[in-house]
XYZ file of C-alpha atoms in Angstrom:
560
model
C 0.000 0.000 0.000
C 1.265 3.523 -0.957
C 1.296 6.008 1.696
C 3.252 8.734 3.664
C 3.461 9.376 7.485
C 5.571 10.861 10.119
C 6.110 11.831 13.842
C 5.126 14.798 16.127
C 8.177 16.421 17.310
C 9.688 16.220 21.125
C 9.750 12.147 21.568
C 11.285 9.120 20.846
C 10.257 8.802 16.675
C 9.348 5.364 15.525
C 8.529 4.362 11.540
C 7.090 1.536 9.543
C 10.211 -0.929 8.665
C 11.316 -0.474 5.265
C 9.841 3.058 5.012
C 11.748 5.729 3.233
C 12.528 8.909 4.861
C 11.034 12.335 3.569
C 12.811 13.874 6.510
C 14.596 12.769 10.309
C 13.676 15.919 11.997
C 11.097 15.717 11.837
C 10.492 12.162 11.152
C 8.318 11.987 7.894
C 8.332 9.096 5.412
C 6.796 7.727 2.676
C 5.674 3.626 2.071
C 5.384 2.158 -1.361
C 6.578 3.493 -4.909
C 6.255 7.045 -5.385
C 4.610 8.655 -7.719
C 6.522 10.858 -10.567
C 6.015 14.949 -9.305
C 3.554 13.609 -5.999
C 6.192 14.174 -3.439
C 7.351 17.751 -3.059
C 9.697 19.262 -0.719
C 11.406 23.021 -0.462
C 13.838 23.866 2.562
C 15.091 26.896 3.279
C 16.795 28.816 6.632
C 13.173 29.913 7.543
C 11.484 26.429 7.289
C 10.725 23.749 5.046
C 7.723 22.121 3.596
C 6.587 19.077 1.809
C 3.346 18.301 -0.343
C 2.154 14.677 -0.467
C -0.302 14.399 -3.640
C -0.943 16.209 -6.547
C -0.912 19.552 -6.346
C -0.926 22.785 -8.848
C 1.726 24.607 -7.020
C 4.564 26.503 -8.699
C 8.268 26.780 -7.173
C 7.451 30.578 -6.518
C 3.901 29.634 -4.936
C 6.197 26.697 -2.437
C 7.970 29.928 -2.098
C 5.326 32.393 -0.757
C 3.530 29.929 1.348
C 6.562 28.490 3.106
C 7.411 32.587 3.706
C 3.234 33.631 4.770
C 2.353 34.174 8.166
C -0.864 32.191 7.584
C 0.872 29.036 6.120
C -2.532 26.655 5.998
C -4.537 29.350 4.147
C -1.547 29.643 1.606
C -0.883 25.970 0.947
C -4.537 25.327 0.521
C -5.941 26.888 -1.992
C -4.061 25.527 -4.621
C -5.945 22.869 -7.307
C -5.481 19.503 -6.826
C -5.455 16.662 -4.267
C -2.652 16.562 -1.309
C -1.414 17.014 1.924
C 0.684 20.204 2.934
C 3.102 19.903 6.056
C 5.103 23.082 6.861
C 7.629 22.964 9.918
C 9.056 26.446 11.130
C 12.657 27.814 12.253
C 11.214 26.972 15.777
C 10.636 23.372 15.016
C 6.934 24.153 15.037
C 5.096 21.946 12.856
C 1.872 22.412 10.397
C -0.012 19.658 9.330
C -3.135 21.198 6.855
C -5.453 18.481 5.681
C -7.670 19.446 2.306
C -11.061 20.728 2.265
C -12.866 17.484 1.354
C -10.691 14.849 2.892
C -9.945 13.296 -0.258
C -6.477 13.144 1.159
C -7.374 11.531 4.676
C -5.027 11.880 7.329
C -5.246 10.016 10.583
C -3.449 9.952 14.115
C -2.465 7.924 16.836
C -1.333 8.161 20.335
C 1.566 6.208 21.236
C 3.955 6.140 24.532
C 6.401 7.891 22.289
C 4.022 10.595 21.287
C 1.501 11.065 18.535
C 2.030 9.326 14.963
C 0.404 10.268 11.642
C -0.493 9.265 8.307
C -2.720 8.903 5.221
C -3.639 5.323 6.473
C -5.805 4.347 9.366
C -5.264 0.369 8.259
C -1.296 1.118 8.535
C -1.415 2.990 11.500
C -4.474 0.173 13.583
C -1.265 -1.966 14.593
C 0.187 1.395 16.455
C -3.067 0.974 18.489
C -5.426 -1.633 19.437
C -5.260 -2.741 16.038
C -9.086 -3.690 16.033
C -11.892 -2.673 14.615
C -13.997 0.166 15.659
C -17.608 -1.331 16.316
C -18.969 2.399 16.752
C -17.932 3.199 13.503
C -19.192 -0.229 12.155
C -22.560 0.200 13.493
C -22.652 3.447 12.333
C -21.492 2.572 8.872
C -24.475 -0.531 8.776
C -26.959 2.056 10.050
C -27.016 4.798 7.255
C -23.538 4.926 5.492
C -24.258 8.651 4.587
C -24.744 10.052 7.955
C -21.727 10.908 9.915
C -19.766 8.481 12.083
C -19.028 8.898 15.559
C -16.760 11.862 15.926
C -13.361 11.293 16.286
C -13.864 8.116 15.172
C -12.621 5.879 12.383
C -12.549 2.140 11.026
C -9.750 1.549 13.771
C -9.989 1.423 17.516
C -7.648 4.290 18.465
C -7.085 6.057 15.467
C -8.331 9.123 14.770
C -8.851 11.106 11.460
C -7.776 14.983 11.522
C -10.739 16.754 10.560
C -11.076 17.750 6.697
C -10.262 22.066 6.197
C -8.239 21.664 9.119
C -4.143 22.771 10.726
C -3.092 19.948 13.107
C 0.159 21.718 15.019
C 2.413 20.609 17.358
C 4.934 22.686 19.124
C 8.336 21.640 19.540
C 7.385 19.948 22.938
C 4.776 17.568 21.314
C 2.110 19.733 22.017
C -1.014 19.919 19.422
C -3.300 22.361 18.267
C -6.177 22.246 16.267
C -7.664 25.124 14.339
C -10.148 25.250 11.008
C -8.641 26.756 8.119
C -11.306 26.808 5.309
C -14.296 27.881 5.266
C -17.299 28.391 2.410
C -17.288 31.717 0.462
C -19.523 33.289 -1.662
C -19.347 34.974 -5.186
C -21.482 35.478 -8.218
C -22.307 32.521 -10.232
C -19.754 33.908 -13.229
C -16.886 34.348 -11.007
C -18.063 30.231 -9.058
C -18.231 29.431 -12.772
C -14.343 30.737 -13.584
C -13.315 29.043 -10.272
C -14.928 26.004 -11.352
C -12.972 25.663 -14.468
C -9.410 26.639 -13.450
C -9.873 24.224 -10.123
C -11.087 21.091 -12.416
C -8.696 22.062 -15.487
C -6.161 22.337 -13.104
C -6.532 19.480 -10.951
C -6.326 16.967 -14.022
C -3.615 18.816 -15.453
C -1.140 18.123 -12.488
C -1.817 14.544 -12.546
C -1.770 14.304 -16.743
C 0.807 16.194 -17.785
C 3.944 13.813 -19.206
C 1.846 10.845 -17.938
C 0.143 7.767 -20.196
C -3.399 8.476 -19.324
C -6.690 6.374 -19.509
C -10.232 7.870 -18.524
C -13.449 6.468 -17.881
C -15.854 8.128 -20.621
C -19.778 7.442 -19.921
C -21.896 10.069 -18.252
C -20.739 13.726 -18.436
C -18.391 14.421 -15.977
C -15.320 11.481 -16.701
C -16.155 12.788 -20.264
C -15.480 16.504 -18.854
C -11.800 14.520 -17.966
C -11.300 12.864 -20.235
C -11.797 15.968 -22.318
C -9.666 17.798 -20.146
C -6.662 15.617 -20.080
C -6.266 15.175 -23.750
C -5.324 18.951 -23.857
C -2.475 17.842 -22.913
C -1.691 14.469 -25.012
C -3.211 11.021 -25.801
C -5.490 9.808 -23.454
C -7.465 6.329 -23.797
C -11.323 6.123 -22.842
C -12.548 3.416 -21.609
C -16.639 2.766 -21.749
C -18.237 -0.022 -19.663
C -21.385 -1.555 -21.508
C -23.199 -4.856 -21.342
C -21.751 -7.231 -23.749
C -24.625 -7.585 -25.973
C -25.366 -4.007 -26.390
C -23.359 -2.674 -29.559
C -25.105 0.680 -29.598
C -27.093 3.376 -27.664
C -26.330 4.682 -23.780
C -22.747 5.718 -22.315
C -21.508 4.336 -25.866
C -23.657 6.635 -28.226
C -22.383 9.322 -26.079
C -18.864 7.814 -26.484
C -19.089 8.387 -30.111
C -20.364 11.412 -30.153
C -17.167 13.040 -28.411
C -15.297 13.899 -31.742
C -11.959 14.508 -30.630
C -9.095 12.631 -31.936
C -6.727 12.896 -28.577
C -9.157 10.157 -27.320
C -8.584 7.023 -28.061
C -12.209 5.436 -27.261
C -12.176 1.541 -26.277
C -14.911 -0.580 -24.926
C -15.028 -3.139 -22.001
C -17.742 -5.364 -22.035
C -19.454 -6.455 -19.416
C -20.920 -10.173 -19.194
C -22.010 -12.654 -16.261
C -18.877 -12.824 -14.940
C -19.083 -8.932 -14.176
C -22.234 -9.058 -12.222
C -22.305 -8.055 -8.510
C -21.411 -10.201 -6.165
C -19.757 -12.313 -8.780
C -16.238 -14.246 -7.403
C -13.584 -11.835 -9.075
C -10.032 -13.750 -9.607
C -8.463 -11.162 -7.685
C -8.818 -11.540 -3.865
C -10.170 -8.009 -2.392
C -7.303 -6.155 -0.884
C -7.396 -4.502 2.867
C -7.974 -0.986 2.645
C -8.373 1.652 5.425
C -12.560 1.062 5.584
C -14.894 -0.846 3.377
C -14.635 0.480 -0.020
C -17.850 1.253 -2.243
C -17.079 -0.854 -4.975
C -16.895 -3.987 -3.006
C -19.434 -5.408 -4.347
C -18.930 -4.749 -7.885
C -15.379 -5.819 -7.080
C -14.944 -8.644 -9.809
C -15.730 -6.126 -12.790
C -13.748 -3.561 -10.912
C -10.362 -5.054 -10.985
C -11.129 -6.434 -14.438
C -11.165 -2.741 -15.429
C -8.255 -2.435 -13.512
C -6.013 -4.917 -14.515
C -6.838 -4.111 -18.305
C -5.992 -0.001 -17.585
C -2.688 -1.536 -16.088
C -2.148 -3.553 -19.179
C -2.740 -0.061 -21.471
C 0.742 0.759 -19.527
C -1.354 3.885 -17.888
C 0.103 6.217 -15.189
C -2.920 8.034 -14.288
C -6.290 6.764 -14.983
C -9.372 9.251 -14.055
C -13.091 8.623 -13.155
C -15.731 11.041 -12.751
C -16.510 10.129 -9.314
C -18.022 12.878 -6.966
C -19.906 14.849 -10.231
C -22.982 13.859 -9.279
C -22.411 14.375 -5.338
C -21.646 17.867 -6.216
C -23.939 18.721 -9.130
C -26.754 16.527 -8.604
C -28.805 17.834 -5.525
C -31.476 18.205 -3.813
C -33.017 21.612 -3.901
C -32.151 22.637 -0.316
C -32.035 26.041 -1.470
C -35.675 26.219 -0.670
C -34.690 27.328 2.768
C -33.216 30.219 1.328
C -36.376 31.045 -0.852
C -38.354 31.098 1.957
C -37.005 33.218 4.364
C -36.458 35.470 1.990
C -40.253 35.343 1.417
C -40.108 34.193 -2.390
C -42.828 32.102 -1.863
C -43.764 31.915 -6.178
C -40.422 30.468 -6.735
C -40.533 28.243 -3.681
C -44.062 26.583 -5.126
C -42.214 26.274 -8.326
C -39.247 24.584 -7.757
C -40.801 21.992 -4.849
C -43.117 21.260 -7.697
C -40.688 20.669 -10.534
C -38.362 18.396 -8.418
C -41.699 16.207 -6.961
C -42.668 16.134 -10.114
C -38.849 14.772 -11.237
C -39.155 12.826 -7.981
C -42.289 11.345 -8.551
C -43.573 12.651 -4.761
C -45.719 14.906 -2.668
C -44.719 18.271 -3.064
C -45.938 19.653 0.470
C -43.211 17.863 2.341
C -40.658 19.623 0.417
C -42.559 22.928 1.107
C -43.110 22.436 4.377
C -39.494 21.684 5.127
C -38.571 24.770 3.692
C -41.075 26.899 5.818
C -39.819 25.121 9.234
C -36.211 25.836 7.661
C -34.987 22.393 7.773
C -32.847 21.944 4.536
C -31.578 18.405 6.302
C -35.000 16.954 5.291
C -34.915 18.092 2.127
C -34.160 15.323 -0.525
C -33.558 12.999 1.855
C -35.072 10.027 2.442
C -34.996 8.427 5.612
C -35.191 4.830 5.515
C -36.602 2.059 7.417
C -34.412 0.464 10.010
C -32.949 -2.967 8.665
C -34.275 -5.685 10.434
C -31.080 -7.969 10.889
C -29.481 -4.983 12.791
C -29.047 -5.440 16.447
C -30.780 -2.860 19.035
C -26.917 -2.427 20.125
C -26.742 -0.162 17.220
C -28.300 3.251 17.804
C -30.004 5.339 14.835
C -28.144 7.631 12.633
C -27.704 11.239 13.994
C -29.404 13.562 10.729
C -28.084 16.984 10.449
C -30.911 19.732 11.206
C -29.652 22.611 9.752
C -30.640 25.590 7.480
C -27.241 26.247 5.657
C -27.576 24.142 2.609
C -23.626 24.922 2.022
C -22.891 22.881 4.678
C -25.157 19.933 4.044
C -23.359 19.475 0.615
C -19.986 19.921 2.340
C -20.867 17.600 4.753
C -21.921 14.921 2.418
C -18.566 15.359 -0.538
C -16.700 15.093 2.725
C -18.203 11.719 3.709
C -18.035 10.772 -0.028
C -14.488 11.517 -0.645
C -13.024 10.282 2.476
C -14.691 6.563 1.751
C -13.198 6.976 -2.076
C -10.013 6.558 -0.651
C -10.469 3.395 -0.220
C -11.298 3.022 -3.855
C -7.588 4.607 -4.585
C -6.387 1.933 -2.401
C -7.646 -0.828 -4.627
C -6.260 0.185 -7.468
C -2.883 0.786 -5.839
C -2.886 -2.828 -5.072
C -3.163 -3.287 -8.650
C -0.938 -1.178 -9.811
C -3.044 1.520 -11.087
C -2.846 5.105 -9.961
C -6.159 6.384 -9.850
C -7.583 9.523 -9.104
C -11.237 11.711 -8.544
C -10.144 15.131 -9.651
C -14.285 16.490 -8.430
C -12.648 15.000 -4.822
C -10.563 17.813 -5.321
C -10.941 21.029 -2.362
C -10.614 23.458 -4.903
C -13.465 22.004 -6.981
C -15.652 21.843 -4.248
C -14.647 25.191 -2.467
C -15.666 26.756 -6.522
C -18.885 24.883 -6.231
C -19.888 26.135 -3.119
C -19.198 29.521 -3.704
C -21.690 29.251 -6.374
C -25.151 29.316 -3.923
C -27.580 26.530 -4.134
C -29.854 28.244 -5.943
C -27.855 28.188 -8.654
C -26.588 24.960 -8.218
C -30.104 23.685 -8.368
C -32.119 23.031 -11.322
C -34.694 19.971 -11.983
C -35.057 21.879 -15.573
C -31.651 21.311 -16.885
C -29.156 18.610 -16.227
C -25.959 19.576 -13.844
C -26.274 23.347 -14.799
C -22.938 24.755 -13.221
C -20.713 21.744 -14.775
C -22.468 22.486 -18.439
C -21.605 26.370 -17.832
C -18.354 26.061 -17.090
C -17.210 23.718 -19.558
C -19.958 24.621 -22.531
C -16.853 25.051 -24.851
C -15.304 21.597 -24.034
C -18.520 18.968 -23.727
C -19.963 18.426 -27.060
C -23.265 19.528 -27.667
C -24.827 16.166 -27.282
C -23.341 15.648 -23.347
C -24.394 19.104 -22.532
C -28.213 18.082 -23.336
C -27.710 14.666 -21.809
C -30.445 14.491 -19.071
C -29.994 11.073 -17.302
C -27.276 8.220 -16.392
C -27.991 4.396 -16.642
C -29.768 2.487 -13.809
C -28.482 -0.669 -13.044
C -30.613 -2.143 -10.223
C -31.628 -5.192 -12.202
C -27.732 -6.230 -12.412
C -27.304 -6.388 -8.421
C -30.840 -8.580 -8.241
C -29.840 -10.902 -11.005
C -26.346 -10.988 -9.323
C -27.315 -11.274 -6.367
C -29.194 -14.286 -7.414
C -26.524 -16.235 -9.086
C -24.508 -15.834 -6.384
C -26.911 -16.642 -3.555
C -25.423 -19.971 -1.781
C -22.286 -17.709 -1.438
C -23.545 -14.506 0.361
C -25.627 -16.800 2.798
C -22.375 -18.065 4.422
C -21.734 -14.266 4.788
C -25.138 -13.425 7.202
C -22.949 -16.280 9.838
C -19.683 -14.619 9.942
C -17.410 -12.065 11.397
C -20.265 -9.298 11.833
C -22.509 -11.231 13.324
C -19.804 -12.625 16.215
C -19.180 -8.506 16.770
C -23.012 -8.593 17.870
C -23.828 -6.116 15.039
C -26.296 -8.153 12.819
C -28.887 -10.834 13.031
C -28.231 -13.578 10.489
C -31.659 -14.842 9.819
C -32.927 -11.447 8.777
C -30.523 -11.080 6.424
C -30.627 -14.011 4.995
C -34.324 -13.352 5.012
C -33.584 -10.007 2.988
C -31.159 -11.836 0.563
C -33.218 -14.333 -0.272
C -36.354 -11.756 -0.932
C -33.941 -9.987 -3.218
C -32.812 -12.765 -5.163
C -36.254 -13.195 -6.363
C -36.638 -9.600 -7.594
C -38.618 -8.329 -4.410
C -37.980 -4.325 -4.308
C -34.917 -4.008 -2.046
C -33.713 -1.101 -0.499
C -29.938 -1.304 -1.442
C -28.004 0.687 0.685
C -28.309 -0.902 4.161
C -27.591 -4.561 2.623
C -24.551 -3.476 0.177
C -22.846 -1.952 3.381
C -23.709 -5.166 5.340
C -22.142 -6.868 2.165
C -19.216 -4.987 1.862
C -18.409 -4.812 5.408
C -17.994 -8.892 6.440
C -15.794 -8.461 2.586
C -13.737 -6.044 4.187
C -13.367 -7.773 7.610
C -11.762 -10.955 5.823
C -9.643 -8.553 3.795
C -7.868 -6.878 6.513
C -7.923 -10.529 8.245
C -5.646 -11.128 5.611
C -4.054 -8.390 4.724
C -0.191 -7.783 5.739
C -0.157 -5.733 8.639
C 2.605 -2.465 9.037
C 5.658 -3.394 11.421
C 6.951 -0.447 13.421
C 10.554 0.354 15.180
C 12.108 3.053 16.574
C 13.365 5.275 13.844
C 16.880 4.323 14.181
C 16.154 0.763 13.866
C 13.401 0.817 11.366
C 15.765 0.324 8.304
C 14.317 3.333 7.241
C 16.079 4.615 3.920
């Protein structure tokens, strides 16, 4: 597994065996191959700094931000995905974690002082090394809603707040203090932001690199597009084996530019969820979304790695940021537009297929939490051990979307994590903090519409989608694949309703297998609740047999 670490100043330093040191003093290192331009360092007689991940940054911006009073705000506003860590003359040092925690970074308490690092599976054998059943019940419950704070997979290790500056003095001593915040600005100059931020982000991670891209709905085609500005890039499109023509591969066709190379992967049987893949999962810091699409996944995988690619993009996160509910209702009515209000609850019920007076009535009481959300029933093969999901009541619909990229992005690291174990680098440029800070800025009224399809991505890049992507309206469904594989694969995901999930107390098996069994025949199945169950006793008896990370005190870790 690829990923970077290091110690907080004032104790004895310890580091995984066989990592390679960034720095001694203080102790930083990184694990696994490096990535080409990912790993960035400057150090001069006022400090020095390093940048883990891809990141727009010139020499003279390194410059200015190792030299600025306010070194988190500085080193965080650049494009791309990474982790800035600034020490001072003093010794002081600045740990700033991005805006959507895209780039997780975690912490541990040790006898020699706090440890950090980019993975909570790497760091679990610093601490208990067991699993957090909080967070696991939490996760079952409503994967969405936040976790317990403070809390991650791991027993004892603890994630460093997205938008954040974790400091220690030179004694050890931290500090914790927010660093971004949402801004506002008029939808031309959210629009502008947009497009350098996104531009920007896949340039740094394109740019001298062999490239593949997925290209289906509109925003990997909005990569894809993107990256061939600056050379060949190969497009992959996913489609069911029999289907020649029509969906993600009309749109395919219709892209017209010649610095994509367009390929197909066809899906069959073997594809389906649930389906045995040939490649054993690999551990990863918490169950990973994909999990149970996993033996199509690292199909896809392993052919991207065969087209010799360095860097292959998805458009993961578009639709978390420009699909959404209209929470900007809240803002309508307290500002008494009560025409508009009527309007747009009816356009999106009407979209929705619901009652409109919910939405309405939500708005009135100023609850934007409620809106476009659906609460679900509780599963019946959870145990009463596991309490219900705590729902954000709030009226700021800027920090309901925030909220939800955050819990998004941090769970597609584990996607990252996958490929890395396949050799593939991939990467979620809409993760990116300066995507998301640009789309906030925008307002949600106008990143609402239920008239036109993902308005503020289609403004910003109306000169790069073809005309045919920027009137696309909808994305494939594919419900009827997880039934039928679900199905086939029956006598398998039984065993699973037994095991390690139901020993932690967590689920009861014959409701699940109850539920399993339902949706094997086609019974309407809410999804959600049972793909988490799913993915979670996969990811137990990953990290069961995954490799775990041997520590030593720094000077006799081997480190390089």
């Amino acid at each position: 597994m690829r990923w970077f670490g290091g110690c907080a100043p004032g104790k004895q330093p310890v580091a995984p065996v066989g990592a390679r040191l960034v720095w001694r003093d203080p102790p930083m290192w990184t694990v696994g191959d490096d990535v080409p331009g990912h790993l960035r360092t400057l150090e001069r007689p006022n400090g020095k700094l390093a940048i883990f991940g891809p990141c727009s940054a010139t020499e003279r911006d390194l410059e200015l931000a190792l030299s600025s009073r306010a070194f988190a705000s500085a080193a965080g506003e650049w494009a791309g995905s990474y982790t800035a860590v600034g020490v001072g003359p003093t010794g002081t040092v600045e740990l700033v974690t991005d805006a959507t925690g895209a780039s997780p970074v975690y912490t541990v308490a040790t006898p020699d002082g706090h440890v950090w690092g980019s993975s909570a599976f790497a760091l679990a054998s610093l601490a208990k090394g067991t699993v957090d059943t909080d967070w696991m019940g939490a996760y079952l419950r409503e994967r969405n809603a936040p976790a317990p704070g403070g809390h991650s997979a791991w027993a004892g290790v603890r994630p460093v707040p997205p938008g954040h500056v974790l400091a220690w003095r030179p004694d050890g001593t931290p500090s914790l203090t927010q660093w971004w915040t949402p801004s506002a600005q008029p939808a031309g100059a959210a629009v502008a932001a947009l497009r350098w931020a996104l531009s920007e982000g896949v340039r740094v991670r394109v740019e001298g690199v062999p490239t593949t891209s997925d290209v289906a709905g509109m925003d990997s085609t909005t990569v894809a597009l993107l990256a061939a500005r600056h050379g060949q890039v190969t497009g992959m499109t996913l489609h069911p084996a029999d289907v020649t023509d029509g969906g993600d591969l009309r749109y395919a066709q219709a892209l017209g530019d010649e610095a994509v190379l367009l390929t197909r992967f066809p899906l069959t049987t073997r594809h389906l969820p649930f389906a045995e893949a040939s490649v054993p999962l690999p551990a990863t810091d918490e169950p990973a979304p994909s999990t149970a699409v996993w033996a199509m996944f690292s199909e896809q995988l392993r052919a991207v790695a065969t087209a010799g690619s360095g860097c292959h993009l998805t458009g993961d996160g578009g639709d978390n940021l420009f699909t959404v509910p209209p929470t900007h209702l809240v803002h309508l009515a307290r500002r008494g537009q009560l025409l508009r209000l009527v309007r747009d609850s009816m356009d999106w019920a009407r979209l929705r297929r619901q009652d409109p007076r919910p939405l309405i009535a939500a708005a009135l009481r100023g609850d934007a939490g409620r809106i476009g959300r659906t609460k679900r029933l509780r599963p019946t093969w959870l145990t009463s051990e596991i309490p219900e999901p705590v729902m954000t009541t709030t009226t700021d619909p800027d920090a309901l979307l925030v909220a939800s990229i955050r819990n998004v992005a941090r769970a597609a690291k584990s996607e990252l994590q996958l490929a890395d174990a396949l050799g593939v680098a991939l990467h979620n440029p809409y993760f990116d903090g300066a995507v998301m800070d640009a789309v906030v800025s925008a307002g949600a009224e106008v990143r609402f519409s239920a008239r036109r399809y993902k308005p503020l991505l289609a403004d910003s890049f109306a000169d790069v989608l073809p005309r045919a992507h920027r009137r696309r309206a909808s994305k494939g469904v594919f419900v009827g694949d997880f039934h039928q594989g679900l199905r086939l694969n029956l006598r398998h995901l039984l065993t699973l309703a037994d095991g390690r999930l139901a020993a932690m107390g967590l689920i009861n098996p014959d409701p699940l297998r109850a539920t399993m069994h339902a949706a094997a025949l086609g019974a309407r199945t809410v999804w959600p609740p049972l793909l988490s169950a799913i993915a979670a006793e996969a990811w137990l008896a990953a990290v069961e047999r995954g490799p775990r990370t041997e520590w030593a005190k720094l000077h006799q870790a081997g480190a390089q």
